[in-house]
CSV table of C-alpha atoms in Angstrom, one decimal:
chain,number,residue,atom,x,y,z
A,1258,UNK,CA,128.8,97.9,168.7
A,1259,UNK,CA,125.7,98.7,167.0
A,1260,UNK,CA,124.6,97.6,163.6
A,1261,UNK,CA,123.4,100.2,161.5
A,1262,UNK,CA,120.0,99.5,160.2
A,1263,UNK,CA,119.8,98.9,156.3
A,1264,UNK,CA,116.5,100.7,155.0
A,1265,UNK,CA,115.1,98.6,152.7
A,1266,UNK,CA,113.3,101.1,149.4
A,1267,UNK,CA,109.4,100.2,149.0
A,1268,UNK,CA,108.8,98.1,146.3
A,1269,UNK,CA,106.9,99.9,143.8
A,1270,UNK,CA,103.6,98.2,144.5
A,1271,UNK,CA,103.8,99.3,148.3
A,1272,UNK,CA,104.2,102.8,146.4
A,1273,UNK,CA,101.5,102.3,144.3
A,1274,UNK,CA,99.1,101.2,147.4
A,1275,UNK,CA,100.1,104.5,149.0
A,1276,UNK,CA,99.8,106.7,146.0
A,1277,UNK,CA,95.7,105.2,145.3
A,1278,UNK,CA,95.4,106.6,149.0
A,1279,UNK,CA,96.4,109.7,147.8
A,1280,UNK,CA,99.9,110.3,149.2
A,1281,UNK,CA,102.1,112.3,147.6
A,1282,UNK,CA,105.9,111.5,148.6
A,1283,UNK,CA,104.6,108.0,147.4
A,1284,UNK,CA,104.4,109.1,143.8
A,1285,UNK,CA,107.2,112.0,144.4
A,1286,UNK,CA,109.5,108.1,145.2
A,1287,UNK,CA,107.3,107.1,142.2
A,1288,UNK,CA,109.0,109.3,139.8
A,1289,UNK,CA,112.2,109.7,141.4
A,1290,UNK,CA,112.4,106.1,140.6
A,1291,UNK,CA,111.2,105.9,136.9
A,1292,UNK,CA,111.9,109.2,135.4
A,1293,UNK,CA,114.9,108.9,133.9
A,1294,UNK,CA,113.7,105.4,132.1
A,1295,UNK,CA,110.5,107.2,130.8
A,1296,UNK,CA,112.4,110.1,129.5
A,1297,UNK,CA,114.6,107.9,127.6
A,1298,UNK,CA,112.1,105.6,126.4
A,1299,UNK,CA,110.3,108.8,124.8
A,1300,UNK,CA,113.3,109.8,123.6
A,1301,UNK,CA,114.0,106.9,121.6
A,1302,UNK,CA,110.5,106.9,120.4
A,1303,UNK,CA,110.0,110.7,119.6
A,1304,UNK,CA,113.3,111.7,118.3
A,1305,UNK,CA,112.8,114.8,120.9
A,1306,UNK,CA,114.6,115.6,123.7
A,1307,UNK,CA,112.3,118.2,124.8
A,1308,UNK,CA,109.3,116.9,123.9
A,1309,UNK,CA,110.4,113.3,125.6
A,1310,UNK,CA,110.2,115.3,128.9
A,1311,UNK,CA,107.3,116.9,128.3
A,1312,UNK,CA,105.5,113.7,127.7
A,1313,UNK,CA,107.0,111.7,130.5
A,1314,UNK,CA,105.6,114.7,132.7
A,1315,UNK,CA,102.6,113.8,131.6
A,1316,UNK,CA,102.6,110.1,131.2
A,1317,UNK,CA,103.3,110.2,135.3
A,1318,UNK,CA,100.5,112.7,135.8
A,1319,UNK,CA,97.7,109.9,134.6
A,1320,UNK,CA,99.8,107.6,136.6
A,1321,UNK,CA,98.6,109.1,139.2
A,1322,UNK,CA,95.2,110.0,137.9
A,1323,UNK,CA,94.7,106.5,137.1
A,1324,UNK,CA,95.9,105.1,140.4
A,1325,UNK,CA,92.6,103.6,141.6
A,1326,UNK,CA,92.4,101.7,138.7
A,1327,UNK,CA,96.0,100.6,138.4
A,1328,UNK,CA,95.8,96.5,138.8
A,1329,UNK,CA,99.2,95.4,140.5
A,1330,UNK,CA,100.9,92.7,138.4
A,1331,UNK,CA,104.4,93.2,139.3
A,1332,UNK,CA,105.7,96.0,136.6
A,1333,UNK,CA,105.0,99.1,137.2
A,1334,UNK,CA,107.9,100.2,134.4
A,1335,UNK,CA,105.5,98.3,131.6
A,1336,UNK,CA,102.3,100.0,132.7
A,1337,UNK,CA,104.7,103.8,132.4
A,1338,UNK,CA,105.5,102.8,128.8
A,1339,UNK,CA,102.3,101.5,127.8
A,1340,UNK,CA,100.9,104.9,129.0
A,1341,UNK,CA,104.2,106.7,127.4
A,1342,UNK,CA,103.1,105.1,124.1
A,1343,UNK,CA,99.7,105.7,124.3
A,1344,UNK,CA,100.6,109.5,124.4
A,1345,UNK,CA,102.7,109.8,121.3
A,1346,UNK,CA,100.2,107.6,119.5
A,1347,UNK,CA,97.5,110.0,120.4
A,1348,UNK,CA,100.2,112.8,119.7
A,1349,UNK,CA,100.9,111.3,116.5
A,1350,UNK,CA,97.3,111.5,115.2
A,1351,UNK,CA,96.2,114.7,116.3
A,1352,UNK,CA,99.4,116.0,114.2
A,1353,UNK,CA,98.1,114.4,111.5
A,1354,UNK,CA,94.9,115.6,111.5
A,1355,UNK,CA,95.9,119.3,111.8
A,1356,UNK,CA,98.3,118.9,108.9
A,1357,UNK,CA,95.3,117.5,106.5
A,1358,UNK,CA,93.9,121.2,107.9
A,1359,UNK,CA,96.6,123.6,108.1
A,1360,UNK,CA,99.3,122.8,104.9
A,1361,UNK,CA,100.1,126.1,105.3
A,1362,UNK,CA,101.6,125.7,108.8
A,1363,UNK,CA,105.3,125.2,108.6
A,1364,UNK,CA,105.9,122.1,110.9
A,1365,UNK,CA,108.0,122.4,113.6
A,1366,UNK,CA,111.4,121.0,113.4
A,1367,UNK,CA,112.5,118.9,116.3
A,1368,UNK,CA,115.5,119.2,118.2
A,1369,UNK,CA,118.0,116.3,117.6
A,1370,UNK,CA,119.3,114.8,120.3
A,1371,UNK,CA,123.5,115.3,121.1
A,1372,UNK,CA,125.5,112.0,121.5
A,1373,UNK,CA,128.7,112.0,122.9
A,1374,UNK,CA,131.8,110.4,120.6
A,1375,UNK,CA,133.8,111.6,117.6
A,1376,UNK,CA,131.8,113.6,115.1
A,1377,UNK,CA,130.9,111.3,113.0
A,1378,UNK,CA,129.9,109.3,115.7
A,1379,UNK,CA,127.6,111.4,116.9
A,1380,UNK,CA,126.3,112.2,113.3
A,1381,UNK,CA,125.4,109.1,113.0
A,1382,UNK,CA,123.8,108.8,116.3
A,1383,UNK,CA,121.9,111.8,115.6
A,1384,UNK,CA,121.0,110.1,112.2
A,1385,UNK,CA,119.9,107.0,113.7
A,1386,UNK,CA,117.5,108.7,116.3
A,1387,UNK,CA,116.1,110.6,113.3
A,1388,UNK,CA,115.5,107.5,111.4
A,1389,UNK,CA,113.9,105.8,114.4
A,1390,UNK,CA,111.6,108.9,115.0
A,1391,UNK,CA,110.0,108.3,111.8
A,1392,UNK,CA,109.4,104.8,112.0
A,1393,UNK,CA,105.8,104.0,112.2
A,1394,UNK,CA,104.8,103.0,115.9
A,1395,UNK,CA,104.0,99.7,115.1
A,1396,UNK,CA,107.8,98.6,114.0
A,1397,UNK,CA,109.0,102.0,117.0
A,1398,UNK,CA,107.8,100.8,120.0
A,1399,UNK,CA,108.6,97.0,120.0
A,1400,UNK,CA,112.2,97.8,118.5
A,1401,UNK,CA,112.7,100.0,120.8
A,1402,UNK,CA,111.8,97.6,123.9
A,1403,UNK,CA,113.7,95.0,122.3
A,1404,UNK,CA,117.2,96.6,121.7
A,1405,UNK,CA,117.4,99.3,124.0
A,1406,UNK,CA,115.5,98.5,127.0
A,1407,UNK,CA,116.3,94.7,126.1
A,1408,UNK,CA,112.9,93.3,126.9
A,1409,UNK,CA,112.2,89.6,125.7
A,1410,UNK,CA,109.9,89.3,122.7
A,1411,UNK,CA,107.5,87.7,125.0
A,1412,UNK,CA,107.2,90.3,127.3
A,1413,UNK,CA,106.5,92.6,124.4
A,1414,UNK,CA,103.8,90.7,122.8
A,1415,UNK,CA,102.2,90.5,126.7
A,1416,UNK,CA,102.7,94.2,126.9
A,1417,UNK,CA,101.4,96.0,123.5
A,1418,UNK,CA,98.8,92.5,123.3
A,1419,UNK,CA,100.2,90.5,120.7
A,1420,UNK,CA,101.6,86.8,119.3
A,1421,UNK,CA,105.6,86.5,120.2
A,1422,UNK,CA,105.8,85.7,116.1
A,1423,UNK,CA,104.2,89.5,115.4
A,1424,UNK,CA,107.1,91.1,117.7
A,1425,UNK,CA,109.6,89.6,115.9
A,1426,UNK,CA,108.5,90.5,112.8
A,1427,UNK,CA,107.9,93.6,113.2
A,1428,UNK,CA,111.6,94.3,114.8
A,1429,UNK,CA,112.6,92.9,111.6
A,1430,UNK,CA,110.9,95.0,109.7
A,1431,UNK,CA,112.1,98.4,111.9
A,1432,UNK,CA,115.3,97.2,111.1
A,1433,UNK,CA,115.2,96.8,107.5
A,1434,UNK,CA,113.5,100.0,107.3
A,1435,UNK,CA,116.1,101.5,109.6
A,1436,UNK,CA,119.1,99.8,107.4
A,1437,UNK,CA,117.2,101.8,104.3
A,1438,UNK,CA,117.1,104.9,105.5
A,1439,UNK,CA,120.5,104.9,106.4
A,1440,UNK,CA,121.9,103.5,103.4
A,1441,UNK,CA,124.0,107.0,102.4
A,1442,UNK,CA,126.0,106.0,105.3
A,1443,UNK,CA,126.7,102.2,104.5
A,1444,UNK,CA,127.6,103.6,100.7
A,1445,UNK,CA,130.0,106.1,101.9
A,1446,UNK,CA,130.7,104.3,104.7
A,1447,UNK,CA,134.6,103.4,105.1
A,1448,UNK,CA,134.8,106.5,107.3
A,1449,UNK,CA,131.9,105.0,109.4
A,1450,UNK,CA,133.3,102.2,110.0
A,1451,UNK,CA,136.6,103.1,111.0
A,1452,UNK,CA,135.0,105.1,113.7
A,1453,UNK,CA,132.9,102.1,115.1
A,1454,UNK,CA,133.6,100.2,118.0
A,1455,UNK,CA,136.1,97.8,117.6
A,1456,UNK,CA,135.3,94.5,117.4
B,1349,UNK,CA,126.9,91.9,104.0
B,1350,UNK,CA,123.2,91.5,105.0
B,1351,UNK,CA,124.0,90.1,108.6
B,1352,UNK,CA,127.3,92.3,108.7
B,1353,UNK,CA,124.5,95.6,108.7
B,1354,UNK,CA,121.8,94.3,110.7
B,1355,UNK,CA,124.5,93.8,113.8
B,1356,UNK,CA,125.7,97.5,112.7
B,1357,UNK,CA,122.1,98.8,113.2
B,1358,UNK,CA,121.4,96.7,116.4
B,1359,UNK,CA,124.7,98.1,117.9
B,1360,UNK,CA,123.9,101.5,116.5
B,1361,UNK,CA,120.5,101.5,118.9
B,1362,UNK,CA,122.4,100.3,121.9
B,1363,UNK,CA,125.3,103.1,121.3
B,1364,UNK,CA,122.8,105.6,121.6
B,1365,UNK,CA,122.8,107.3,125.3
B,1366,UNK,CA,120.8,107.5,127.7
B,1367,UNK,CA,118.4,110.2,128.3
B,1368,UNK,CA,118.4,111.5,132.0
B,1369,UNK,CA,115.4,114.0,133.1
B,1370,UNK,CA,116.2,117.0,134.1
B,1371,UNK,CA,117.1,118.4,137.1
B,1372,UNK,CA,113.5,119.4,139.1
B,1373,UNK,CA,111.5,117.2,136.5
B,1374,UNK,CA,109.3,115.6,139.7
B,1375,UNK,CA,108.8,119.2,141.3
B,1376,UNK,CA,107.3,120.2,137.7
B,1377,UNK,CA,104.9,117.2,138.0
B,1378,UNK,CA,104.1,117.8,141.5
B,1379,UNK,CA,103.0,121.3,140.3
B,1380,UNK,CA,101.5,120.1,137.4
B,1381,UNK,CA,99.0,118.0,139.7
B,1382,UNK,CA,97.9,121.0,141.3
B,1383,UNK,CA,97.0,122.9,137.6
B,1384,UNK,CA,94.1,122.3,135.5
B,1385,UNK,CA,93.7,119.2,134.4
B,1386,UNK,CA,94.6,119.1,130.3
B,1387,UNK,CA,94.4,116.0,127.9
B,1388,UNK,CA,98.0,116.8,126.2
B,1389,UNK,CA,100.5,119.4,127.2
B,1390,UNK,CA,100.3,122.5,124.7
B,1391,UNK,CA,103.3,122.3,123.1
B,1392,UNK,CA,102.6,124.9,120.8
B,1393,UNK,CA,100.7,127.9,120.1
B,1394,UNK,CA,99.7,127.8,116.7
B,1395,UNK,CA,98.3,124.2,117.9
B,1396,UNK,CA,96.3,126.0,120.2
B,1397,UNK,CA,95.0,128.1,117.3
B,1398,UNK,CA,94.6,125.3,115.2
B,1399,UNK,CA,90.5,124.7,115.7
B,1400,UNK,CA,90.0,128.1,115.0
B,1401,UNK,CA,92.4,128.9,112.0
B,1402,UNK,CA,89.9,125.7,110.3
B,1403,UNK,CA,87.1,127.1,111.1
B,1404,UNK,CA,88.3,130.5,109.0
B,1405,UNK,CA,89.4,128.7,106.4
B,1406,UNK,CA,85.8,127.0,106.2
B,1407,UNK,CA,84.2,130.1,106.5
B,1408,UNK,CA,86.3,131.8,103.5
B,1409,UNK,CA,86.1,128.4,101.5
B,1410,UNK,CA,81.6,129.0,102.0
B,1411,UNK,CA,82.1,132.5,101.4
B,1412,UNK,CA,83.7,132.1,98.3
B,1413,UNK,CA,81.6,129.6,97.0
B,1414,UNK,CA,78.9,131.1,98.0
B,1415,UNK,CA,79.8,134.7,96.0
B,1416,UNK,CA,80.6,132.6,93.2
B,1417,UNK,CA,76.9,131.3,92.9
B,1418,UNK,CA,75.3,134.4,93.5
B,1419,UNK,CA,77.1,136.0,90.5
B,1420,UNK,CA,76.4,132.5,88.2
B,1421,UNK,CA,72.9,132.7,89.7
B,1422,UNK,CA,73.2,136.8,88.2
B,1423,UNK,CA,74.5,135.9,84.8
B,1424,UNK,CA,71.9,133.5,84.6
B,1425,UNK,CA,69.1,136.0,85.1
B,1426,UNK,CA,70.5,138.8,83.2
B,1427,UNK,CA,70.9,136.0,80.1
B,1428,UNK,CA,67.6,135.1,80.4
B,1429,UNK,CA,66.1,138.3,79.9
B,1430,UNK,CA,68.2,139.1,77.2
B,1431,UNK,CA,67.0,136.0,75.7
B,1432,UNK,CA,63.0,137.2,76.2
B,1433,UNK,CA,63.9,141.0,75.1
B,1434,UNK,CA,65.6,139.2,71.7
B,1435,UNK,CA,62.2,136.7,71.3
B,1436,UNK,CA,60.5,140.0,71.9
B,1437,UNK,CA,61.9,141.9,68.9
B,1438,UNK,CA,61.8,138.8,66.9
B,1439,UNK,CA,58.2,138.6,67.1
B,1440,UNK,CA,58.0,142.7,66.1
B,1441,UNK,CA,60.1,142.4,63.1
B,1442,UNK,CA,57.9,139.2,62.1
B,1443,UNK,CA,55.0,141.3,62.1
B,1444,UNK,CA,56.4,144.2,60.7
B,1445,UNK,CA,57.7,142.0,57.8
B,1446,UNK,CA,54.2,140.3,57.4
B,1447,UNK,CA,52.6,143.8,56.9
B,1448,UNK,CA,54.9,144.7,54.7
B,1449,UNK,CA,54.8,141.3,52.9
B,1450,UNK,CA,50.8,141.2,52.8
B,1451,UNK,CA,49.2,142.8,50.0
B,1452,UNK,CA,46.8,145.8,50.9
B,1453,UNK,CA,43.1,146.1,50.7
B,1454,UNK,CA,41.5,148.6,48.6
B,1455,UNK,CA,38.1,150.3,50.0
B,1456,UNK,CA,35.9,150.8,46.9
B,1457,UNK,CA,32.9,152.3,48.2
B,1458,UNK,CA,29.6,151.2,49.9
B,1459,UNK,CA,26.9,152.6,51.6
B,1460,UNK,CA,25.4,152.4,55.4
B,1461,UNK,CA,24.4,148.8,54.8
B,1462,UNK,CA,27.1,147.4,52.2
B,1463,UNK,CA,31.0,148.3,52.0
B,1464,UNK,CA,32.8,147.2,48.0
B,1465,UNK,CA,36.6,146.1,49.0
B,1466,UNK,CA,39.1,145.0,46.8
B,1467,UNK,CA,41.7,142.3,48.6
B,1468,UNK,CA,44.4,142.5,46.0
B,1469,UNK,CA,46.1,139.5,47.8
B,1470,UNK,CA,43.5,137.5,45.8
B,1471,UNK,CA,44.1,139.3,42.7
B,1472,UNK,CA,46.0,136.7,40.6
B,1473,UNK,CA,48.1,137.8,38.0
B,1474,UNK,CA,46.7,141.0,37.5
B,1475,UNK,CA,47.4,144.6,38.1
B,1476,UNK,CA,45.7,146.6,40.6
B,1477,UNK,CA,45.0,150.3,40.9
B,1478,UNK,CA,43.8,151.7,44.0
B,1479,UNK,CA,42.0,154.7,43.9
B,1480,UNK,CA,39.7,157.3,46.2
B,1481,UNK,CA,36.6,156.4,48.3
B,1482,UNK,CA,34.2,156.3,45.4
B,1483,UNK,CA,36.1,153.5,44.0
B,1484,UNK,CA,34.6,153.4,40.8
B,1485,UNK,CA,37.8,153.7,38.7
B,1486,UNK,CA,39.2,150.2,39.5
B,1487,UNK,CA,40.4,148.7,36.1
B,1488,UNK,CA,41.1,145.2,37.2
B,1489,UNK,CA,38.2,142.7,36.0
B,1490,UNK,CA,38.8,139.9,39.5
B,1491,UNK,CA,37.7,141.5,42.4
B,1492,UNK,CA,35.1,140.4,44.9
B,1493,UNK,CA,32.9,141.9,47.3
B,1494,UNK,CA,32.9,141.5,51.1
B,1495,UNK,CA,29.3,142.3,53.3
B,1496,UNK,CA,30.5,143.5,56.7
């Protein structure tokens, strides 16, 4: 009786080796692997499904662009999100810059993402996202690594470069600001809270 | 109350879902490798028409205040010159009013090598009658004579 022969998957560095040579079903694995985590990452950051996808399109495009440069330390997924962030940062700002311009231009009005759940479940999850779109970066990205993607505070402060007290406090401070803008809810809330999880 | 929200908010983040990418997302990057390279995706047009719409509104801001210092730079002219024409027929009436005001001289008479004229606005108190070119017939007794 034979024994079937168990594959093992590259590990993304071996990718990553192959992808600076150029190959393409190395990075085709590359983004196979990663998409969905980028797309939600954005999503979480953004507020926008669409434009989430759009950005995670591109955030793998100078993955690949950037290859040769691309110094292995064993997480590929933190290198993705620094890159993700740089690109609504950048986003950010140039949006900025053409409103000081163009106060005639109606802004666009992003889609909300749908959550699944009871209606005012998914209000409030569509609330929440909104909230969290309009966070500044600064309090977005760290809160966002910290209770959704449940990163450590000291992996943060490695990855966006600063002190393990700094993370903290500015998760803090997303989350007071958060708790702010959805105060209608917690004032009208018994409805709310009959609909939460039990606990 | 404080605590009670702040675990409300952190399970609020974790409820929401997951974002998937859609079906064919890595074939669209694939094919995006292959396209031109671009700094940002153009997610909008009017983005795209951004630079220029600027540079419009620059150019109709200039405009503007451009036309509105050519006509300043007009009024000022045109007020200036109205100003010189009024200085102008100032100085006419001034004169006018001086020959009116100063008193006359009276031609008495002469000969090749001496003229007799009466300057009646050195006449002091006295009345003055002016007569023909002899002007022998001059009643007033102050009167001088003038050699040309």
């Amino acid at each position: 009786m034979s024994v079937p022969m168990v594959l093992e998957q590259p590990s993304d560095a071996e990718l990553m080796a192959r992808v600076r040579e150029g190959d393409r079903d190395a990075f085709a694995d590359l983004v196979d692997r990663h998409k969905d985590a980028v797309v939600s990452y954005l999503a979480r950051l953004t507020g926008d499904r669409d434009r989430a996808e759009d950005l995670a399109q591109e955030t793998f495009l100078r993955l690949f662009r950037s290859a040769r440069d691309y110094s292995e330390q064993g997480y590929l997924r933190a290198y993705l999100f620094r890159i993700a962030t740089n690109l609504v940062r950048s986003e950010e700002r140039r949006e900025r810059r053409l409103r000081l311009l163009m106060p005639f231009f109606p802004r666009e009005e992003h889609a909300e993402p749908a959550a699944p759940g009871g209606l005012l479940r998914r209000e409030l999850h569509r609330e929440m996202a909104a909230a969290m779109a309009k966070l500044p970066l600064r309090y977005r990205v760290p809160l966002v690594l910290h209770e959704i993607e449940g990163w450590s505070y000291v992996d943060i402060a490695r990855e966006i470069g600063c002190r393990e007290g700094t993370v903290k406090s500015r998760v803090h401070r997303g989350r007071q600001q958060l708790k702010q803008k959805l105060e209608p809810y917690w004032t009208g809330g018994a409805a709310w809270k009959t609909t939460g999880p039990g606990r | 109350m404080e605590d009670d929200r702040t675990r409300q908010i952190t399970d609020l983040l974790r409820e929401l879902p997951p974002e998937h990418a859609q079906p064919g997302f890595t074939a669209r990057v694939l094919e995006r490798l292959d396209a031109p390279l671009r700094t940002a995706p153009r997610r909008s047009f009017r983005l795209a028409l951004a630079p220029a719409a600027a540079v419009l509104v620059a150019l109709a801001i200039s405009a503007g205040v451009l036309t509105d210092w050519r006509a300043r730079h007009r009024e000022a002219v045109e007020a200036r010159q109205t100003l010189e024409e009024l200085r102008a027929e100032h100085g006419r009436l001034e004169a006018e009013l001086r020959e009116i005001s100063a008193p006359p001289v009276v031609f008495l008479g002469g000969d090749e090598k001496v003229d007799y004229v009466l300057d009646l606005g050195k006449v002091r108190g006295a009345e003055v009658e002016t007569s023909g070119t002899s002007g022998t017939s001059a009643t007033s007794a102050a009167y001088h004579v003038n050699t040309f």
